[in-house]
Short mmCIF file of C-alpha atoms in Angstrom, two decimals:
data_model
loop_
_atom_site.label_atom_id
_atom_site.label_comp_id
_atom_site.label_asym_id
_atom_site.label_seq_id
_atom_site.Cartn_x
_atom_site.Cartn_y
_atom_site.Cartn_z
CA UNK A 928 59.12 -14.57 70.39
CA UNK A 929 56.71 -17.04 68.82
CA UNK A 930 53.06 -17.57 69.61
CA UNK A 931 51.24 -20.86 69.77
CA UNK A 932 47.69 -21.30 68.45
CA UNK A 933 45.86 -20.70 71.74
CA UNK A 934 47.55 -17.32 72.15
CA UNK A 935 49.84 -18.35 74.99
CA UNK A 936 53.54 -17.54 74.75
CA UNK A 937 56.28 -20.02 74.24
CA UNK A 938 59.65 -19.21 75.77
CA UNK A 939 62.19 -16.99 74.17
CA UNK A 940 65.80 -17.90 73.48
CA UNK A 941 67.37 -19.53 76.51
CA UNK A 942 70.12 -17.67 78.44
CA UNK A 943 72.65 -20.23 77.21
CA UNK A 944 71.73 -19.65 73.58
CA UNK A 945 71.85 -15.89 74.04
CA UNK A 946 75.29 -16.12 75.61
CA UNK A 947 76.56 -18.34 72.81
CA UNK A 948 75.37 -15.90 70.18
CA UNK A 949 76.97 -12.97 72.00
CA UNK A 950 80.28 -14.82 72.42
CA UNK A 951 80.32 -15.83 68.76
CA UNK A 952 79.87 -12.18 67.78
CA UNK A 953 82.72 -11.11 70.06
CA UNK A 954 85.05 -13.69 68.57
CA UNK A 955 84.07 -12.70 65.04
CA UNK A 956 84.85 -9.05 65.86
CA UNK A 957 88.28 -9.91 67.17
CA UNK A 958 89.27 -11.88 64.07
CA UNK A 959 87.48 -9.74 61.46
CA UNK A 960 90.45 -9.69 59.13
CA UNK A 961 91.45 -13.33 59.58
CA UNK A 962 90.89 -16.05 57.03
CA UNK A 963 87.56 -17.90 56.99
CA UNK A 964 89.34 -21.10 58.05
CA UNK A 965 90.92 -19.39 61.03
CA UNK A 966 87.63 -17.77 62.01
CA UNK A 967 85.75 -21.07 61.91
CA UNK A 968 88.44 -22.83 63.95
CA UNK A 969 88.51 -20.03 66.51
CA UNK A 970 84.74 -20.10 67.03
CA UNK A 971 84.64 -23.90 67.34
CA UNK A 972 87.57 -23.91 69.79
CA UNK A 973 86.11 -21.15 71.94
CA UNK A 974 82.64 -22.64 72.05
CA UNK A 975 83.66 -26.30 72.39
CA UNK A 976 82.86 -26.59 76.12
CA UNK A 977 79.43 -25.01 75.53
CA UNK A 978 78.34 -26.78 72.36
CA UNK A 979 77.45 -29.96 74.20
CA UNK A 980 75.46 -27.94 76.74
CA UNK A 981 73.55 -26.19 73.97
CA UNK A 982 72.95 -29.48 72.17
CA UNK A 983 71.73 -31.18 75.34
CA UNK A 984 69.71 -28.23 76.62
CA UNK A 985 66.25 -28.90 77.94
CA UNK A 986 63.47 -28.26 75.37
CA UNK A 987 61.86 -25.39 77.27
CA UNK A 988 60.61 -23.98 73.98
CA UNK A 989 57.83 -26.57 74.35
CA UNK A 990 56.50 -24.92 77.50
CA UNK A 991 53.43 -22.71 77.17
CA UNK A 992 52.64 -19.84 79.57
CA UNK A 993 50.13 -16.99 79.64
CA UNK A 994 51.08 -13.84 77.68
CA UNK A 995 53.86 -11.83 79.30
CA UNK A 996 55.36 -14.79 81.19
CA UNK A 997 58.78 -16.21 80.32
CA UNK A 998 60.63 -19.29 81.49
CA UNK A 999 64.35 -20.00 81.67
CA UNK A 1000 66.51 -22.75 83.11
CA UNK A 1001 68.09 -21.58 86.34
CA UNK A 1002 70.10 -24.82 86.47
CA UNK A 1003 69.93 -28.27 84.92
CA UNK A 1004 72.59 -29.64 87.27
CA UNK A 1005 70.33 -30.61 90.19
CA UNK A 1006 69.62 -34.36 89.86
CA UNK A 1007 66.33 -35.38 91.45
CA UNK A 1008 65.42 -31.80 92.50
CA UNK A 1009 62.50 -31.83 94.94
CA UNK A 1010 61.71 -29.47 97.86
CA UNK A 1011 63.15 -25.93 97.85
CA UNK A 1012 63.92 -23.35 100.53
CA UNK A 1013 65.69 -19.99 100.33
CA UNK A 1014 68.31 -18.94 102.87
CA UNK A 1015 68.46 -15.39 104.27
CA UNK A 1016 71.63 -14.73 102.26
CA UNK A 1017 69.97 -15.85 99.03
CA UNK A 1018 71.21 -19.45 98.80
CA UNK A 1019 68.67 -21.82 97.27
CA UNK A 1020 68.59 -25.20 99.03
CA UNK A 1021 67.10 -28.17 97.19
CA UNK A 1022 66.35 -31.67 98.42
CA UNK A 1023 66.20 -34.90 96.41
CA UNK A 1024 64.72 -38.35 96.77
CA UNK A 1025 66.56 -41.41 95.40
CA UNK A 1026 69.78 -39.43 95.00
CA UNK A 1027 70.08 -38.95 98.78
CA UNK A 1028 71.58 -35.48 98.29
CA UNK A 1029 70.91 -31.92 99.39
CA UNK A 1030 72.08 -29.13 97.10
CA UNK A 1031 73.00 -25.51 97.71
CA UNK A 1032 72.65 -23.22 94.70
CA UNK A 1033 74.37 -19.84 94.65
CA UNK A 1034 72.45 -17.49 92.37
CA UNK A 1035 74.02 -14.77 90.23
CA UNK A 1036 73.01 -11.20 91.16
CA UNK A 1037 70.27 -11.08 88.50
CA UNK A 1038 68.99 -14.53 89.57
CA UNK A 1039 68.97 -15.42 85.89
CA UNK A 1040 71.07 -18.55 86.36
CA UNK A 1041 72.83 -20.64 88.98
CA UNK A 1042 76.35 -19.38 89.50
CA UNK A 1043 77.32 -22.51 91.42
CA UNK A 1044 75.68 -25.77 92.51
CA UNK A 1045 77.16 -27.55 95.52
CA UNK A 1046 76.26 -30.85 97.16
CA UNK A 1047 76.23 -30.12 100.88
CA UNK A 1048 74.99 -33.54 102.03
CA UNK A 1049 74.85 -37.02 100.52
CA UNK A 1050 74.01 -40.56 101.55
CA UNK A 1051 70.78 -39.49 103.25
CA UNK A 1052 67.53 -41.46 103.18
CA UNK A 1053 65.21 -39.63 100.73
CA UNK A 1054 65.98 -36.05 101.88
CA UNK A 1055 63.04 -34.52 100.03
CA UNK A 1056 62.08 -31.73 102.43
CA UNK A 1057 64.19 -28.66 103.26
CA UNK A 1058 63.32 -25.68 105.46
CA UNK A 1059 65.29 -22.71 106.81
CA UNK A 1060 65.12 -21.11 110.25
CA UNK A 1061 67.59 -18.80 112.04
CA UNK A 1062 70.39 -19.66 109.63
CA UNK A 1063 69.95 -23.42 110.04
CA UNK A 1064 68.79 -25.79 107.31
CA UNK A 1065 66.34 -28.50 108.39
CA UNK A 1066 66.17 -31.64 106.23
CA UNK A 1067 63.73 -34.56 106.32
CA UNK A 1068 65.20 -38.06 106.02
CA UNK A 1069 62.25 -40.48 106.44
CA UNK A 1070 62.37 -41.26 110.18
CA UNK A 1071 64.59 -38.31 111.10
CA UNK A 1072 64.66 -34.54 110.93
CA UNK A 1073 68.22 -33.23 110.59
CA UNK A 1074 69.65 -29.75 111.06
CA UNK A 1075 72.70 -28.10 109.48
CA UNK A 1076 73.63 -25.07 111.58
CA UNK A 1077 75.00 -21.82 110.10
CA UNK A 1078 74.91 -23.48 106.70
CA UNK A 1079 75.19 -20.43 104.43
CA UNK A 1080 78.56 -19.55 105.99
CA UNK A 1081 79.80 -23.12 105.54
CA UNK A 1082 78.78 -24.12 102.04
CA UNK A 1083 82.28 -25.28 101.15
CA UNK A 1084 82.73 -27.10 104.45
CA UNK A 1085 79.26 -28.17 105.61
CA UNK A 1086 78.85 -29.19 109.25
CA UNK A 1087 77.75 -32.64 110.29
CA UNK A 1088 73.98 -32.69 110.73
CA UNK A 1089 72.40 -32.66 114.14
CA UNK A 1090 69.47 -35.04 114.68
CA UNK A 1091 66.52 -32.91 115.80
CA UNK A 1092 63.85 -35.64 115.80
CA UNK A 1093 64.09 -39.41 115.13
CA UNK A 1094 60.68 -40.83 116.01
CA UNK A 1095 58.96 -40.66 112.62
CA UNK A 1096 57.97 -43.94 110.90
CA UNK A 1097 60.74 -45.79 109.08
CA UNK A 1098 58.46 -47.00 106.25
CA UNK A 1099 59.72 -45.84 102.86
CA UNK A 1100 56.35 -46.21 101.07
CA UNK A 1101 55.24 -42.56 101.04
CA UNK A 1102 58.16 -42.03 103.42
CA UNK A 1103 59.52 -38.92 101.70
CA UNK A 1104 58.44 -35.95 103.75
CA UNK A 1105 57.69 -32.34 102.89
CA UNK A 1106 58.55 -29.93 105.70
CA UNK A 1107 58.07 -26.20 106.28
CA UNK A 1108 58.04 -23.70 109.13
CA UNK A 1109 54.69 -22.12 109.88
CA UNK A 1110 53.83 -18.62 111.09
CA UNK A 1111 53.80 -20.05 114.63
CA UNK A 1112 57.54 -20.84 114.23
CA UNK A 1113 56.86 -24.59 114.45
CA UNK A 1114 58.19 -27.13 111.95
CA UNK A 1115 55.39 -28.94 110.10
CA UNK A 1116 55.96 -32.45 108.71
CA UNK A 1117 53.81 -34.51 106.35
CA UNK A 1118 53.64 -38.23 107.17
CA UNK A 1119 52.10 -40.36 104.42
CA UNK A 1120 50.26 -43.68 104.61
CA UNK A 1121 52.66 -46.66 104.22
CA UNK A 1122 50.48 -48.17 101.48
CA UNK A 1123 48.01 -47.39 98.74
CA UNK A 1124 44.99 -47.82 101.00
CA UNK A 1125 45.14 -49.22 104.53
CA UNK A 1126 44.21 -48.49 108.14
CA UNK A 1127 47.09 -47.59 110.42
CA UNK A 1128 47.58 -45.67 113.65
CA UNK A 1129 46.21 -42.20 112.83
CA UNK A 1130 48.64 -40.65 115.28
CA UNK A 1131 51.60 -41.94 113.26
CA UNK A 1132 50.48 -42.25 109.65
CA UNK A 1133 48.39 -40.36 107.07
CA UNK A 1134 48.63 -37.08 108.92
CA UNK A 1135 50.46 -33.78 109.36
CA UNK A 1136 52.39 -33.13 112.55
CA UNK A 1137 54.32 -30.23 113.98
CA UNK A 1138 57.10 -29.67 116.50
CA UNK A 1139 59.16 -26.93 118.03
CA UNK A 1140 62.46 -26.19 116.22
CA UNK A 1141 64.35 -28.24 118.81
CA UNK A 1142 62.20 -31.32 118.11
CA UNK A 1143 60.10 -31.12 121.26
CA UNK A 1144 56.33 -30.89 121.71
CA UNK A 1145 55.28 -33.10 118.78
CA UNK A 1146 51.61 -32.67 117.89
CA UNK A 1147 49.28 -34.17 115.27
CA UNK A 1148 47.41 -31.29 113.64
CA UNK A 1149 45.59 -33.04 110.75
CA UNK A 1150 44.48 -36.64 110.20
CA UNK A 1151 43.10 -38.58 107.26
CA UNK A 1152 45.73 -37.14 104.88
CA UNK A 1153 46.92 -39.94 102.57
CA UNK A 1154 50.11 -38.26 101.37
CA UNK A 1155 50.78 -34.55 101.30
CA UNK A 1156 53.98 -33.37 99.63
CA UNK A 1157 53.17 -29.67 99.67
CA UNK A 1158 51.62 -27.12 102.02
CA UNK A 1159 51.67 -23.40 102.69
CA UNK A 1160 49.98 -20.74 104.81
CA UNK A 1161 47.63 -18.17 103.33
CA UNK A 1162 48.99 -14.64 103.79
CA UNK A 1163 46.78 -12.53 106.02
CA UNK A 1164 44.96 -15.46 107.61
CA UNK A 1165 47.89 -17.79 108.42
CA UNK A 1166 45.59 -20.70 107.53
CA UNK A 1167 47.29 -23.92 106.46
CA UNK A 1168 46.44 -25.25 102.99
CA UNK A 1169 47.83 -28.50 101.57
CA UNK A 1170 47.63 -30.89 98.64
CA UNK A 1171 46.83 -34.57 99.11
CA UNK A 1172 47.33 -37.42 96.64
CA UNK A 1173 44.29 -39.62 96.03
CA UNK A 1174 44.57 -43.40 96.19
CA UNK A 1175 45.34 -45.59 93.17
CA UNK A 1176 43.79 -48.75 91.68
CA UNK A 1177 40.25 -47.35 91.35
CA UNK A 1178 40.37 -46.66 87.62
CA UNK A 1179 41.44 -43.78 85.41
CA UNK A 1180 39.00 -41.18 86.69
CA UNK A 1181 38.55 -41.78 90.42
CA UNK A 1182 39.40 -40.35 92.89
CA UNK A 1183 40.62 -36.76 92.51
CA UNK A 1184 43.65 -35.35 94.24
CA UNK A 1185 42.68 -32.73 96.81
CA UNK A 1186 43.40 -29.17 97.85
CA UNK A 1187 42.54 -28.86 101.54
CA UNK A 1188 42.33 -26.16 104.19
CA UNK A 1189 42.85 -26.77 107.90
CA UNK A 1190 40.48 -24.78 110.10
CA UNK A 1191 41.12 -26.47 113.44
CA UNK A 1192 43.74 -28.72 115.00
CA UNK A 1193 42.94 -32.42 114.70
CA UNK A 1194 40.62 -32.07 111.70
CA UNK A 1195 40.08 -35.31 109.74
CA UNK A 1196 40.08 -35.29 105.91
CA UNK A 1197 38.73 -38.77 105.24
CA UNK A 1198 41.50 -41.22 104.34
CA UNK A 1199 41.21 -44.22 104.17
CA UNK A 1200 37.39 -44.20 104.44
CA UNK A 1201 36.50 -41.45 102.00
CA UNK A 1202 38.31 -39.80 99.08
CA UNK A 1203 37.85 -36.38 97.46
CA UNK A 1204 34.93 -35.59 99.75
CA UNK A 1205 32.33 -38.01 98.38
CA UNK A 1206 34.00 -41.21 97.11
CA UNK A 1207 33.66 -44.11 99.55
CA UNK A 1208 36.67 -46.40 99.67
CA UNK A 1209 35.77 -49.87 98.28
CA UNK A 1210 37.33 -51.59 101.30
CA UNK A 1211 36.92 -49.17 104.22
CA UNK A 1212 34.04 -46.95 103.10
CA UNK A 1213 31.42 -48.95 104.99
CA UNK A 1214 33.11 -48.22 108.31
CA UNK A 1215 32.59 -44.43 108.28
CA UNK A 1216 30.58 -42.20 105.94
CA UNK A 1217 31.97 -39.28 103.94
CA UNK A 1218 29.76 -36.85 105.87
CA UNK A 1219 31.94 -37.43 108.94
CA UNK A 1220 34.96 -35.74 107.37
CA UNK A 1221 36.12 -32.36 106.09
CA UNK A 1222 35.67 -32.17 102.29
CA UNK A 1223 38.37 -30.65 100.08
CA UNK A 1224 38.30 -27.02 99.04
CA UNK A 1225 38.95 -28.16 95.46
CA UNK A 1226 39.19 -31.38 93.49
CA UNK A 1227 42.33 -31.24 91.37
CA UNK A 1228 41.81 -34.18 89.02
CA UNK A 1229 42.46 -37.93 89.34
CA UNK A 1230 46.06 -39.14 89.41
CA UNK A 1231 47.61 -35.74 88.60
CA UNK A 1232 49.96 -36.18 91.60
CA UNK A 1233 49.55 -32.70 93.03
CA UNK A 1234 52.72 -32.05 95.04
CA UNK A 1235 54.18 -28.64 95.88
CA UNK A 1236 51.79 -25.73 96.44
CA UNK A 1237 52.59 -22.11 97.29
CA UNK A 1238 50.67 -18.90 97.65
CA UNK A 1239 52.11 -16.31 95.31
CA UNK A 1240 53.49 -13.59 97.57
CA UNK A 1241 55.48 -11.55 95.03
CA UNK A 1242 54.63 -8.34 93.21
CA UNK A 1243 56.23 -9.00 89.80
CA UNK A 1244 53.22 -10.88 88.37
CA UNK A 1245 49.99 -8.98 87.53
CA UNK A 1246 47.89 -7.93 90.49
CA UNK A 1247 45.22 -10.56 89.90
CA UNK A 1248 47.87 -13.26 90.46
CA UNK A 1249 48.66 -12.08 93.99
CA UNK A 1250 47.32 -14.46 96.59
CA UNK A 1251 46.76 -17.20 94.02
CA UNK A 1252 47.85 -20.76 94.76
CA UNK A 1253 50.30 -22.40 92.36
CA UNK A 1254 50.34 -26.21 92.39
CA UNK A 1255 52.93 -28.49 90.78
CA UNK A 1256 51.37 -31.58 89.22
CA UNK A 1257 54.04 -34.25 89.10
CA UNK A 1258 52.01 -36.39 86.74
CA UNK A 1259 50.21 -39.74 86.71
CA UNK A 1260 51.56 -43.26 86.69
CA UNK A 1261 48.41 -45.32 87.48
CA UNK A 1262 46.40 -44.26 84.42
CA UNK A 1263 46.01 -45.53 80.84
CA UNK A 1264 46.68 -42.02 79.46
CA UNK A 1265 48.96 -39.67 81.31
CA UNK A 1266 47.66 -36.50 82.97
CA UNK A 1267 49.30 -33.76 85.00
CA UNK A 1268 52.94 -32.85 84.30
CA UNK A 1269 52.13 -29.16 84.57
CA UNK A 1270 51.64 -26.22 86.96
CA UNK A 1271 48.13 -25.01 87.70
CA UNK A 1272 46.81 -21.85 89.32
CA UNK A 1273 43.95 -21.80 91.83
CA UNK A 1274 42.16 -18.50 92.47
CA UNK A 1275 40.43 -17.75 95.78
CA UNK A 1276 37.86 -15.12 96.66
CA UNK A 1277 37.94 -12.90 99.77
CA UNK A 1278 36.29 -15.64 101.84
CA UNK A 1279 38.83 -18.25 100.79
CA UNK A 1280 36.52 -20.14 98.44
CA UNK A 1281 37.97 -21.47 95.19
CA UNK A 1282 36.61 -19.51 92.23
CA UNK A 1283 38.78 -20.78 89.39
CA UNK A 1284 41.35 -23.39 88.41
CA UNK A 1285 43.44 -22.92 85.28
CA UNK A 1286 46.60 -24.26 83.68
CA UNK A 1287 49.55 -21.92 84.18
CA UNK A 1288 52.49 -23.81 82.66
CA UNK A 1289 52.38 -26.94 80.51
CA UNK A 1290 54.40 -28.75 77.87
CA UNK A 1291 56.40 -31.28 79.88
CA UNK A 1292 53.93 -33.91 78.59
CA UNK A 1293 53.63 -34.33 74.81
CA UNK A 1294 50.54 -35.40 72.87
CA UNK A 1295 52.07 -38.86 72.35
CA UNK A 1296 52.41 -39.34 76.15
CA UNK A 1297 56.18 -38.86 76.17
CA UNK A 1298 57.52 -36.89 79.13
CA UNK A 1299 60.65 -34.79 79.53
CA UNK A 1300 59.97 -33.14 82.90
CA UNK A 1301 57.94 -33.47 86.11
CA UNK A 1302 57.27 -30.39 88.29
CA UNK A 1303 57.64 -30.94 92.03
CA UNK A 1304 57.89 -27.79 94.16
CA UNK A 1305 57.51 -24.03 93.77
CA UNK A 1306 59.07 -21.02 95.44
CA UNK A 1307 58.61 -17.26 95.07
CA UNK A 1308 61.90 -15.34 95.04
CA UNK A 1309 62.19 -11.87 96.61
CA UNK A 1310 62.09 -10.25 93.15
CA UNK A 1311 58.68 -11.85 92.52
CA UNK A 1312 59.82 -14.49 90.04
CA UNK A 1313 58.64 -18.07 90.54
CA UNK A 1314 60.89 -21.13 90.74
CA UNK A 1315 59.81 -24.66 89.78
CA UNK A 1316 61.82 -27.77 90.62
CA UNK A 1317 61.80 -30.79 88.31
CA UNK A 1318 63.14 -34.11 89.62
CA UNK A 1319 62.84 -35.86 86.24
CA UNK A 1320 65.02 -33.38 84.34
CA UNK A 1321 67.14 -32.49 87.38
CA UNK A 1322 66.39 -28.83 86.84
CA UNK A 1323 65.16 -25.62 88.39
CA UNK A 1324 63.14 -23.26 86.17
CA UNK A 1325 62.54 -19.56 86.77
CA UNK A 1326 59.38 -17.83 85.52
CA UNK A 1327 59.32 -14.05 85.15
CA UNK A 1328 56.77 -11.56 83.89
CA UNK A 1329 56.96 -8.44 81.73
CA UNK A 1330 53.86 -6.64 80.59
CA UNK A 1331 53.26 -7.46 76.88
#
């Protein structure tokens, strides 16, 4: 294991490389008394299907993590990987955006790699969000919420989806929707603004809504939310927290993305009048002042594209990580120099106030602004390891911890 100058650990040998080395040793043992030519040919023949995989492997050795943390590629066969949800039988479901597909990943018993990746749905309209309840998989598809019943027992013969709800906006600008079930057993849906900055019906756009699992009793629970693609509930309080992407075209350094907390139904978080708590919109800011809205709990940085966020609920990581918020920063596009392309950790105190923000995983963005990966969503597995989806590399990473 190598160290980088700031004392953070780079990853160790990938599982694929370890397996290749082990297999090469086994082959060498079997042909110990054979000629060198025969040995070389045997190794090349046996490893031929894997050599291309090793050669094309993702450069996870570039990723930097705190001491004791390790990263491996769970799968790099998940094109456009976005939202994630875990089934009760341990199947990992993953949505996508432009690919129009929903994947089901069967994990090996150690959860060290994906034993099998299936496509259980295709041809859908930006099925970014996935959520499980009572054995059924719910999938967002812009204007519709779909449901695949008893899906884990039908991975090889998926059922046709049932339309649960079809009254969401059809706009595709910010039309990809994150979804999740809350502690109240309702399905929550993010509905973005159909523009960079504009005024639209606040009961249809730039908000978060919720419904019963059968699609009834639709309610708007938060307004003034430009585009949230990640939310979660704080353990112990069941309070909803969510990320929100700040508007573009106001320069490199304004406004910040937001981390917000909902304290009451119908709360307004400022868009399109006010951004990041105190930045008046150049077009709509004169209509309503920033003081009229709920400010963010934390400013996350301009243009970082904060997407998925999860409270860490496992016990594998050190105790001081428990209850922390992990946020996937997808990375900027409307900026002269790129920022984001990393995972950050937000620490809260007992009252829920933010006490610290720090980088947890980085290296997808190089110093020369080249990019090889873009984090999207996060998920804690039952063993306490943390998954990260990456739609740019089409991969799922798994982060584990062992005390140094």
